[in-house]
Coordinates of C-alpha atoms and ligand atoms in Angstrom, one line a residue:
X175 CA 0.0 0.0 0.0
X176 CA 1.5 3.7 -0.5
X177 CA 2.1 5.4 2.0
X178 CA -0.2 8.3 1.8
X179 CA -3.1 5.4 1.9
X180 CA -1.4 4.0 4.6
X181 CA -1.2 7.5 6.4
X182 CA -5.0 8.0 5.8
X183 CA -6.1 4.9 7.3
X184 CA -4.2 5.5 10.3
X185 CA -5.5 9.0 10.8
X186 CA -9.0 8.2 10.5
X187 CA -8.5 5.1 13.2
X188 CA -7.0 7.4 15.1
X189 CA -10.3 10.0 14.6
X190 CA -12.8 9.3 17.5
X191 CA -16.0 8.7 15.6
X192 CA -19.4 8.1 16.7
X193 CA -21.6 6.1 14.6
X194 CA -25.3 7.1 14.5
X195 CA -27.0 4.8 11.8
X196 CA -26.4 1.2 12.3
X197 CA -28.9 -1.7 12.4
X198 CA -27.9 -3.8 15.0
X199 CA -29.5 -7.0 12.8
X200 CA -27.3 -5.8 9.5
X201 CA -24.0 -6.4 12.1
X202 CA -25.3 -10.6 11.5
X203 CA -21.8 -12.0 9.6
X204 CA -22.4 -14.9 7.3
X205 CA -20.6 -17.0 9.9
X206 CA -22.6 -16.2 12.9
X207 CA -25.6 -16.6 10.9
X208 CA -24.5 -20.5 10.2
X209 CA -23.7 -20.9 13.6
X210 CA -26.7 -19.8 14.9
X211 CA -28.4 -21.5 12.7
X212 CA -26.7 -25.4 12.9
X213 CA -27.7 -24.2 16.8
X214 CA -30.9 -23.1 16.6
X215 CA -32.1 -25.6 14.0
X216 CA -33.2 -22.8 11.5
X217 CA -32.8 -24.0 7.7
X218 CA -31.0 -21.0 5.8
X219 CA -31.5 -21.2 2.0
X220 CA -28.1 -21.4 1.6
X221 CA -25.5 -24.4 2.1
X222 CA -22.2 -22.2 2.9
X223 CA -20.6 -19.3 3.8
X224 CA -19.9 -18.4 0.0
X225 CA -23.2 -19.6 -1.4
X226 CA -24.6 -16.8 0.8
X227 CA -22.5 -13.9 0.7
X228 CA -22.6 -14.9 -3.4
X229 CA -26.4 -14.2 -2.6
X230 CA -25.4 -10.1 -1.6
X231 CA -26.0 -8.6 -4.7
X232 CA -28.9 -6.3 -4.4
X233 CA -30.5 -4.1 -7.0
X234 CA -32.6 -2.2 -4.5
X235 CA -33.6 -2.0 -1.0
X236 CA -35.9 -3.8 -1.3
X237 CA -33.7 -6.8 -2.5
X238 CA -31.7 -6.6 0.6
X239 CA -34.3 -6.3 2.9
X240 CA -36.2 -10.0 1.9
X241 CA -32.7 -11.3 2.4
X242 CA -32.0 -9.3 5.7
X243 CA -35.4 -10.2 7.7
X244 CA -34.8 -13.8 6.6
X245 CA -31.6 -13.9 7.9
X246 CA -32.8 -12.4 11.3
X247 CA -34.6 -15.6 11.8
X248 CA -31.3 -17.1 13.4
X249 CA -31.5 -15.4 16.4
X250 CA -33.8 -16.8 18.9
X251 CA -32.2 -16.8 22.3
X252 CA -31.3 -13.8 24.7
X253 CA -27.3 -14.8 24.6
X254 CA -27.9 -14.6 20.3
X255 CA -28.4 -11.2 20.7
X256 CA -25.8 -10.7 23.0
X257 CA -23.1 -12.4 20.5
X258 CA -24.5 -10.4 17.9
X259 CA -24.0 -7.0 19.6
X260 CA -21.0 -7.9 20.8
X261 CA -19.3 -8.7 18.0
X262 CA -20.4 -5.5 16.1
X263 CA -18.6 -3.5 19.2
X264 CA -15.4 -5.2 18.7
X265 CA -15.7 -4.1 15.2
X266 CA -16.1 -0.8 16.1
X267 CA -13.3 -1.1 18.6
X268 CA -11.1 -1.8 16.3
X269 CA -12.2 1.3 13.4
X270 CA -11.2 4.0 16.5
X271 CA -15.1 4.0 16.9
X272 CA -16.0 5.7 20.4
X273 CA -19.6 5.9 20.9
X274 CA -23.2 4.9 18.9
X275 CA -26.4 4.4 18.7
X276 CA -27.9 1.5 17.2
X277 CA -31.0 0.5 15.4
X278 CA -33.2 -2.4 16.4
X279 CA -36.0 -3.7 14.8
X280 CA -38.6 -5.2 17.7
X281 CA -41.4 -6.5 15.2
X282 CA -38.4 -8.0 13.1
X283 CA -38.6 -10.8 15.9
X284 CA -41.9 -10.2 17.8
X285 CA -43.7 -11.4 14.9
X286 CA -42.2 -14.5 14.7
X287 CA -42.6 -15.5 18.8
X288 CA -39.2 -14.2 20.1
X289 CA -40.0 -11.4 22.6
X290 CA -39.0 -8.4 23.2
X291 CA -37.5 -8.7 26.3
X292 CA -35.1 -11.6 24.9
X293 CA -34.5 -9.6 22.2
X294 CA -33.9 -6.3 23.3
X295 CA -32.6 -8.2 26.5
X296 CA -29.8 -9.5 24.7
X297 CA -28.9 -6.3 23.2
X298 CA -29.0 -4.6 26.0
X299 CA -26.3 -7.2 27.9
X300 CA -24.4 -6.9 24.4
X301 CA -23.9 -3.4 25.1
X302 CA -23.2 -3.6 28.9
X303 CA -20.1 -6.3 27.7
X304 CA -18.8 -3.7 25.1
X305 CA -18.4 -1.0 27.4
X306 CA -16.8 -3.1 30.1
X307 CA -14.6 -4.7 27.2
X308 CA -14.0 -1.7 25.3
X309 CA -15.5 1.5 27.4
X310 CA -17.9 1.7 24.6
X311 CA -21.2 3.8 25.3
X312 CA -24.2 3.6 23.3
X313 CA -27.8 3.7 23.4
X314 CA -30.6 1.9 22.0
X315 CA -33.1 3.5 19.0
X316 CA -36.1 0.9 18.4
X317 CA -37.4 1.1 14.7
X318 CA -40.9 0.8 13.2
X319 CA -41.0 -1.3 10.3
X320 CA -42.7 0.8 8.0
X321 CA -44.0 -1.6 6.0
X322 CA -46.2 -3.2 8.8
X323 CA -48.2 0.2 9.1
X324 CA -48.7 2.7 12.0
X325 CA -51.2 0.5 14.0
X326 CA -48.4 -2.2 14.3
X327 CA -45.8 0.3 15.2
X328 CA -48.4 2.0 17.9
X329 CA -48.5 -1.7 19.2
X330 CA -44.7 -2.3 19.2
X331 CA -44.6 0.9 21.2
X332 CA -47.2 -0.1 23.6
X333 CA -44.5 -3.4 24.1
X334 CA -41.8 -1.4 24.5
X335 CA -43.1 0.5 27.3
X336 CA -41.5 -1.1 30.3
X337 CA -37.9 -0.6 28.4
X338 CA -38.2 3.2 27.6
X339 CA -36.0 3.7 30.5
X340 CA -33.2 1.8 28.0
X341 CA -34.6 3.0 24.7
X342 CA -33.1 7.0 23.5
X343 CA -35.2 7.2 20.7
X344 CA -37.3 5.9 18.1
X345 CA -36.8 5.6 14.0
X346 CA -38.7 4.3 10.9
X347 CA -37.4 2.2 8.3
X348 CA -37.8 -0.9 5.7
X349 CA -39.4 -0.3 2.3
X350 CA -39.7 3.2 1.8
X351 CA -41.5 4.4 -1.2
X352 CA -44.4 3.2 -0.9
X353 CA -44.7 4.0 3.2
X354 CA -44.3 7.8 3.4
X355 CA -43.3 9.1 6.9
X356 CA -46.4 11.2 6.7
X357 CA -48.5 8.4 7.3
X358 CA -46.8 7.8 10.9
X359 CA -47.9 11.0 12.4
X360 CA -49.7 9.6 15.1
X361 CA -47.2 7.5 16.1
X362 CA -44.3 10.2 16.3
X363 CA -46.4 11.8 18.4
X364 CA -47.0 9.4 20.6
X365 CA -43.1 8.8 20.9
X366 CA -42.6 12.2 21.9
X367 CA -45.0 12.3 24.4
X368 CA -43.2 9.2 26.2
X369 CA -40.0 11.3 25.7
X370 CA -38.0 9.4 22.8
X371 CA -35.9 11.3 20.6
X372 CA -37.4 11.3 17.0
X373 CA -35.3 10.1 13.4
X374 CA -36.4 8.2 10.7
X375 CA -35.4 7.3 7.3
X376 CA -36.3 9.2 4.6
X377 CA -34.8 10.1 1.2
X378 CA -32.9 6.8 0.4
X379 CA -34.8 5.8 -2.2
X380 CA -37.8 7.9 -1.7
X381 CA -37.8 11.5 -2.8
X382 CA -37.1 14.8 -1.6
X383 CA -40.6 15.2 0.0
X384 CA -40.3 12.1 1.9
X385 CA -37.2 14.4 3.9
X386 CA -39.4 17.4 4.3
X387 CA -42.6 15.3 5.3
X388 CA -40.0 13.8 7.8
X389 CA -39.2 17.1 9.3
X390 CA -42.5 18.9 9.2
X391 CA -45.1 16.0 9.6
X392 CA -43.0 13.7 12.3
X393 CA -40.6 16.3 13.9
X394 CA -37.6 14.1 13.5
X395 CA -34.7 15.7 15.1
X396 CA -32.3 13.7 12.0
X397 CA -33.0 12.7 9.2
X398 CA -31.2 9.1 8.3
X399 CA -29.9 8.8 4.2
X400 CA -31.2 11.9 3.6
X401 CA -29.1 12.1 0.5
X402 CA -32.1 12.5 -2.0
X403 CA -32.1 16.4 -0.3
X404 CA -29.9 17.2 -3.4
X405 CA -32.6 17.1 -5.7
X406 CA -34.1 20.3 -3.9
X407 CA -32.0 23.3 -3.2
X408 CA -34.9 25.2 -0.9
X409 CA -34.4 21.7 1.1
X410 CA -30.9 21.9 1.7
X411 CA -31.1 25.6 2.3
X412 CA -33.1 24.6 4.9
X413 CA -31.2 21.6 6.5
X414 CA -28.8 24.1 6.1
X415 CA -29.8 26.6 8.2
X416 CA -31.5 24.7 10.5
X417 CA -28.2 22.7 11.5
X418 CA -30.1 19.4 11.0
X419 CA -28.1 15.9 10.6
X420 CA -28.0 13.6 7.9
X421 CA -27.0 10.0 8.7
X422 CA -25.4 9.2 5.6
X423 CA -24.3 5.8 4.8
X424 CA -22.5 5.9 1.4
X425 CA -21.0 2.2 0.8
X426 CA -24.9 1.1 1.3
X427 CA -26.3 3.3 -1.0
X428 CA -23.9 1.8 -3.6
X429 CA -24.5 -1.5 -3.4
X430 CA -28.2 -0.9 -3.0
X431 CA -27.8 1.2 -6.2
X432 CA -29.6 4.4 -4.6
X433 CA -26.5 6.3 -6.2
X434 CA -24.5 4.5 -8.9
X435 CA -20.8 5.1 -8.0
X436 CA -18.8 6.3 -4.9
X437 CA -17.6 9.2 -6.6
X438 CA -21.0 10.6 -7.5
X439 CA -22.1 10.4 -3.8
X440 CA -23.9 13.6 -3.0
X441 CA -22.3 13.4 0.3
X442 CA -19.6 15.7 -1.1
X443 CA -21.8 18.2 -2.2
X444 CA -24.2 18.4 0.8
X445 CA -21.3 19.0 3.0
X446 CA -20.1 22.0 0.6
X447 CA -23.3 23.5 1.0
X448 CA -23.1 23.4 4.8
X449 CA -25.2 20.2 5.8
X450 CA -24.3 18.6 8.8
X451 CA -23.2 15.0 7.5
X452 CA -21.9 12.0 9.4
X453 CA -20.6 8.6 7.5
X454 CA -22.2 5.1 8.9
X455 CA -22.5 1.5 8.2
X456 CA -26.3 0.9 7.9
X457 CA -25.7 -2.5 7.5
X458 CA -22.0 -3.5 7.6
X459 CA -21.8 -7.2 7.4
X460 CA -24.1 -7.0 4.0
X461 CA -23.0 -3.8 2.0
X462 CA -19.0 -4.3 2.0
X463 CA -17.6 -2.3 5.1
X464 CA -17.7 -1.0 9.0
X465 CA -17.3 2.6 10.1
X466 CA -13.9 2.7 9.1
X467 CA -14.3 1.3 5.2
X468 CA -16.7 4.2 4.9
X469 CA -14.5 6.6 5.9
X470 CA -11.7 5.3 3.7
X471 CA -14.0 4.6 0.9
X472 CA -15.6 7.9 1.0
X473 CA -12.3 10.1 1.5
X474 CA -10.7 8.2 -1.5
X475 CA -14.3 8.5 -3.6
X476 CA -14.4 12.0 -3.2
X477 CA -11.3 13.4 -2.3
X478 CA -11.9 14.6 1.8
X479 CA -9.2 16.2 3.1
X480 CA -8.3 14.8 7.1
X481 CA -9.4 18.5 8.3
X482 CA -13.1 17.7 6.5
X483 CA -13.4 14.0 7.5
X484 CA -12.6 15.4 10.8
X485 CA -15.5 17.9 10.1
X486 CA -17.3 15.0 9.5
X487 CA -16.4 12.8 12.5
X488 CA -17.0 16.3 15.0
X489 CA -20.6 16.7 13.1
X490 CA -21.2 12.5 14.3
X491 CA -20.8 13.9 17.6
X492 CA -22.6 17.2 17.2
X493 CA -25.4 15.4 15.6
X494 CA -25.6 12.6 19.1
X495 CA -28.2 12.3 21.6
X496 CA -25.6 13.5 23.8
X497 CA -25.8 16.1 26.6
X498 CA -24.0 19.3 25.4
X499 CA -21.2 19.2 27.5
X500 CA -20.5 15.4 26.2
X501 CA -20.7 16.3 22.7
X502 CA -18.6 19.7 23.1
X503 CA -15.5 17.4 25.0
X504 CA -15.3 15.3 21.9
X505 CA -15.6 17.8 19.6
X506 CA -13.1 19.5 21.3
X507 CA -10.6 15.9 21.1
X508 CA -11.5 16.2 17.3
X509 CA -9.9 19.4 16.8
X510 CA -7.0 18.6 18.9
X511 CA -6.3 15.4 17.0
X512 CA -6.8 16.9 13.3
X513 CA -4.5 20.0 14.7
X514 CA -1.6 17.0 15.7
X515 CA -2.2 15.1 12.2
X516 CA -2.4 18.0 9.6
X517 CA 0.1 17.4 6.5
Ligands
LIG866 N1 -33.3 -1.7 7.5 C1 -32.0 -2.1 7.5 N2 -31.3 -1.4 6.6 C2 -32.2 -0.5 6.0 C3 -32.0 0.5 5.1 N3 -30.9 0.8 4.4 N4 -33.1 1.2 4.7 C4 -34.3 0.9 5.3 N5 -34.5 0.0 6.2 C5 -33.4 -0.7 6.6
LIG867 ZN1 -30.6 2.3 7.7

């Protein structure tokens, strides 16, 4: 490898990053899948490691997700959810990844008898291992699977109610365009009003409007993908101004072919215009790279200087449900470390 590769790797190891958009259940590596599967004594429709990462070429979300809520069916037991988390902390361990917060889908396994309590359970005692293993923080953002509708996401609220002490907020994702955020107003609300902090996906594959309807209908506090923003310059005027995140996740939207190459990623020009980006995962073990691929990726695609990727990594912190004082200490590390690794 030259050495100016070599160089940029290091330095953004080195960057203290927080990850914000991450689905705990796209962490699932081929090989724990099998495990847990021979384990379990849940038939995959695949016969090896190979036959099933040959399987991860997807042509749309939608592609991915069939494969991704299939593969979910694995875990079953509390300590499979512990393994799971686990393993996607030592991950970020090892990228110079210093705090997140993860998405988990409840109905992914309520609906197929596997509670919440064993699931979110198991997360939960994931989490409490990575910060004694790696003093890793984190917190917990249950998603409603738009696709089920607002009345089974009211119900998977209703479930989650004796964990809201462990939950920071809650998201919306699966199939997008034909579920706009608009039609999970009531829901939103009803989050608020039990004191969760509000994201959701909008503007992966859905338009422009599905970003504003986010904002305006469902008060979202970030928007996750967000990236279809570019088509509409009043809308990034707005995020703009407004100082309001974007979780992008740019090695996902390639391979889900929501923007054709790397080096047309609008992430590049979002930032120019002032929008507060972040780089994530999504869903590592399927689209190709963890938090530090997409940083590498991403600088190489489109050129980001260490002083913007550590823009970048300050705005994951900026952008956390963090208390101020948090937030301004690692921002402040940030610009200390770019400062000692400039040139
Ligand atoms: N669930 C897991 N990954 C997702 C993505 N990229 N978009 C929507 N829902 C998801
Ligand atoms: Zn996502």
């Amino acid at each position: 490898m030259l050495d100016s590769q070599n160089d940029l790797d290091d330095f953004i190891r080195g960057l203290p990053k927080a990850e914000l958009h991450m689905h705990i259940e796209g962490s699932l590596e081929p090989e724990l899948m099998f495990r847990l599967a021979a384990r379990n004594g849940v038939k995959l429709p695949y016969r090896s490691v190979e036959e099933v990462k040959a399987a991860y070429d997807f042509d749309s979300l939608q592609s991915f997700l069939d494969l991704y809520y299939m593969a979910a069916g694995v875990l079953i037991r509390r300590e499979d959810f512990a393994a799971l988390t686990e393993a996607y902390f030592d991950r970020l361990a090892e990228d110079g990844g210093v705090y997140a917060e993860i998405f988990f889908d409840p109905q992914t396994h309520t609906a197929r008898g596997v509670s919440m309590e064993t699931a979110l359970g198991g997360v939960l005692d994931g989490i409490a291992a990575a910060e004694q293993r790696h003093g890793i923080k984190s917190k917990v953002i249950i998603c409603c699977l738009r696709h089920l509708g607002e009345a089974e996401g009211l119900r998977m609220l209703s479930e989650a109610e004796p964990f809201l002490d462990r939950i920071v907020g809650l998201g919306l994702d699966s199939s997008e365009r034909d579920f706009p955020p608009a039609d999970f107003k009531r829901l939103f609300t009803a989050a608020r009003a039990q004191g969760l902090r509000l994201v959701a996906h909008a503007g992966e594959e859905g338009p422009a409007a599905f970003v504003r309807d986010a904002l305006d209908v469902l008060a979202v506090e970030r928007v996750d993908h967000g990236i279809r923003a570019i088509d509409d310059p009043e809308l990034i005027e707005r995020l703009t101004k407004n100082g309001t995140t974007l979780t992008v996740c740019p090695l996902s939207n390639v391979r889900l072919r929501t923007v054709k190459a790397l080096h047309e990623h609008p992430l590049r020009r979002l930032f120019e215009a002032g929008v507060k980006v972040t780089i994530n995962s999504d869903d590592p073990a399927y689209f190709g790279g963890y938090l530090h691929e997409n940083y590498r990726a991403t600088a190489k695609a489109l050129d980001l200087t260490k002083a913007e990727l550590a823009e970048i990594a300050a705005n994951s912190f900026r952008g956390a449900f963090l208390p101020d004082e948090e937030k301004e200490a690692w921002v402040a590390r940030i610009e200390d470390y770019a400062r000692r690794h400039q040139g």
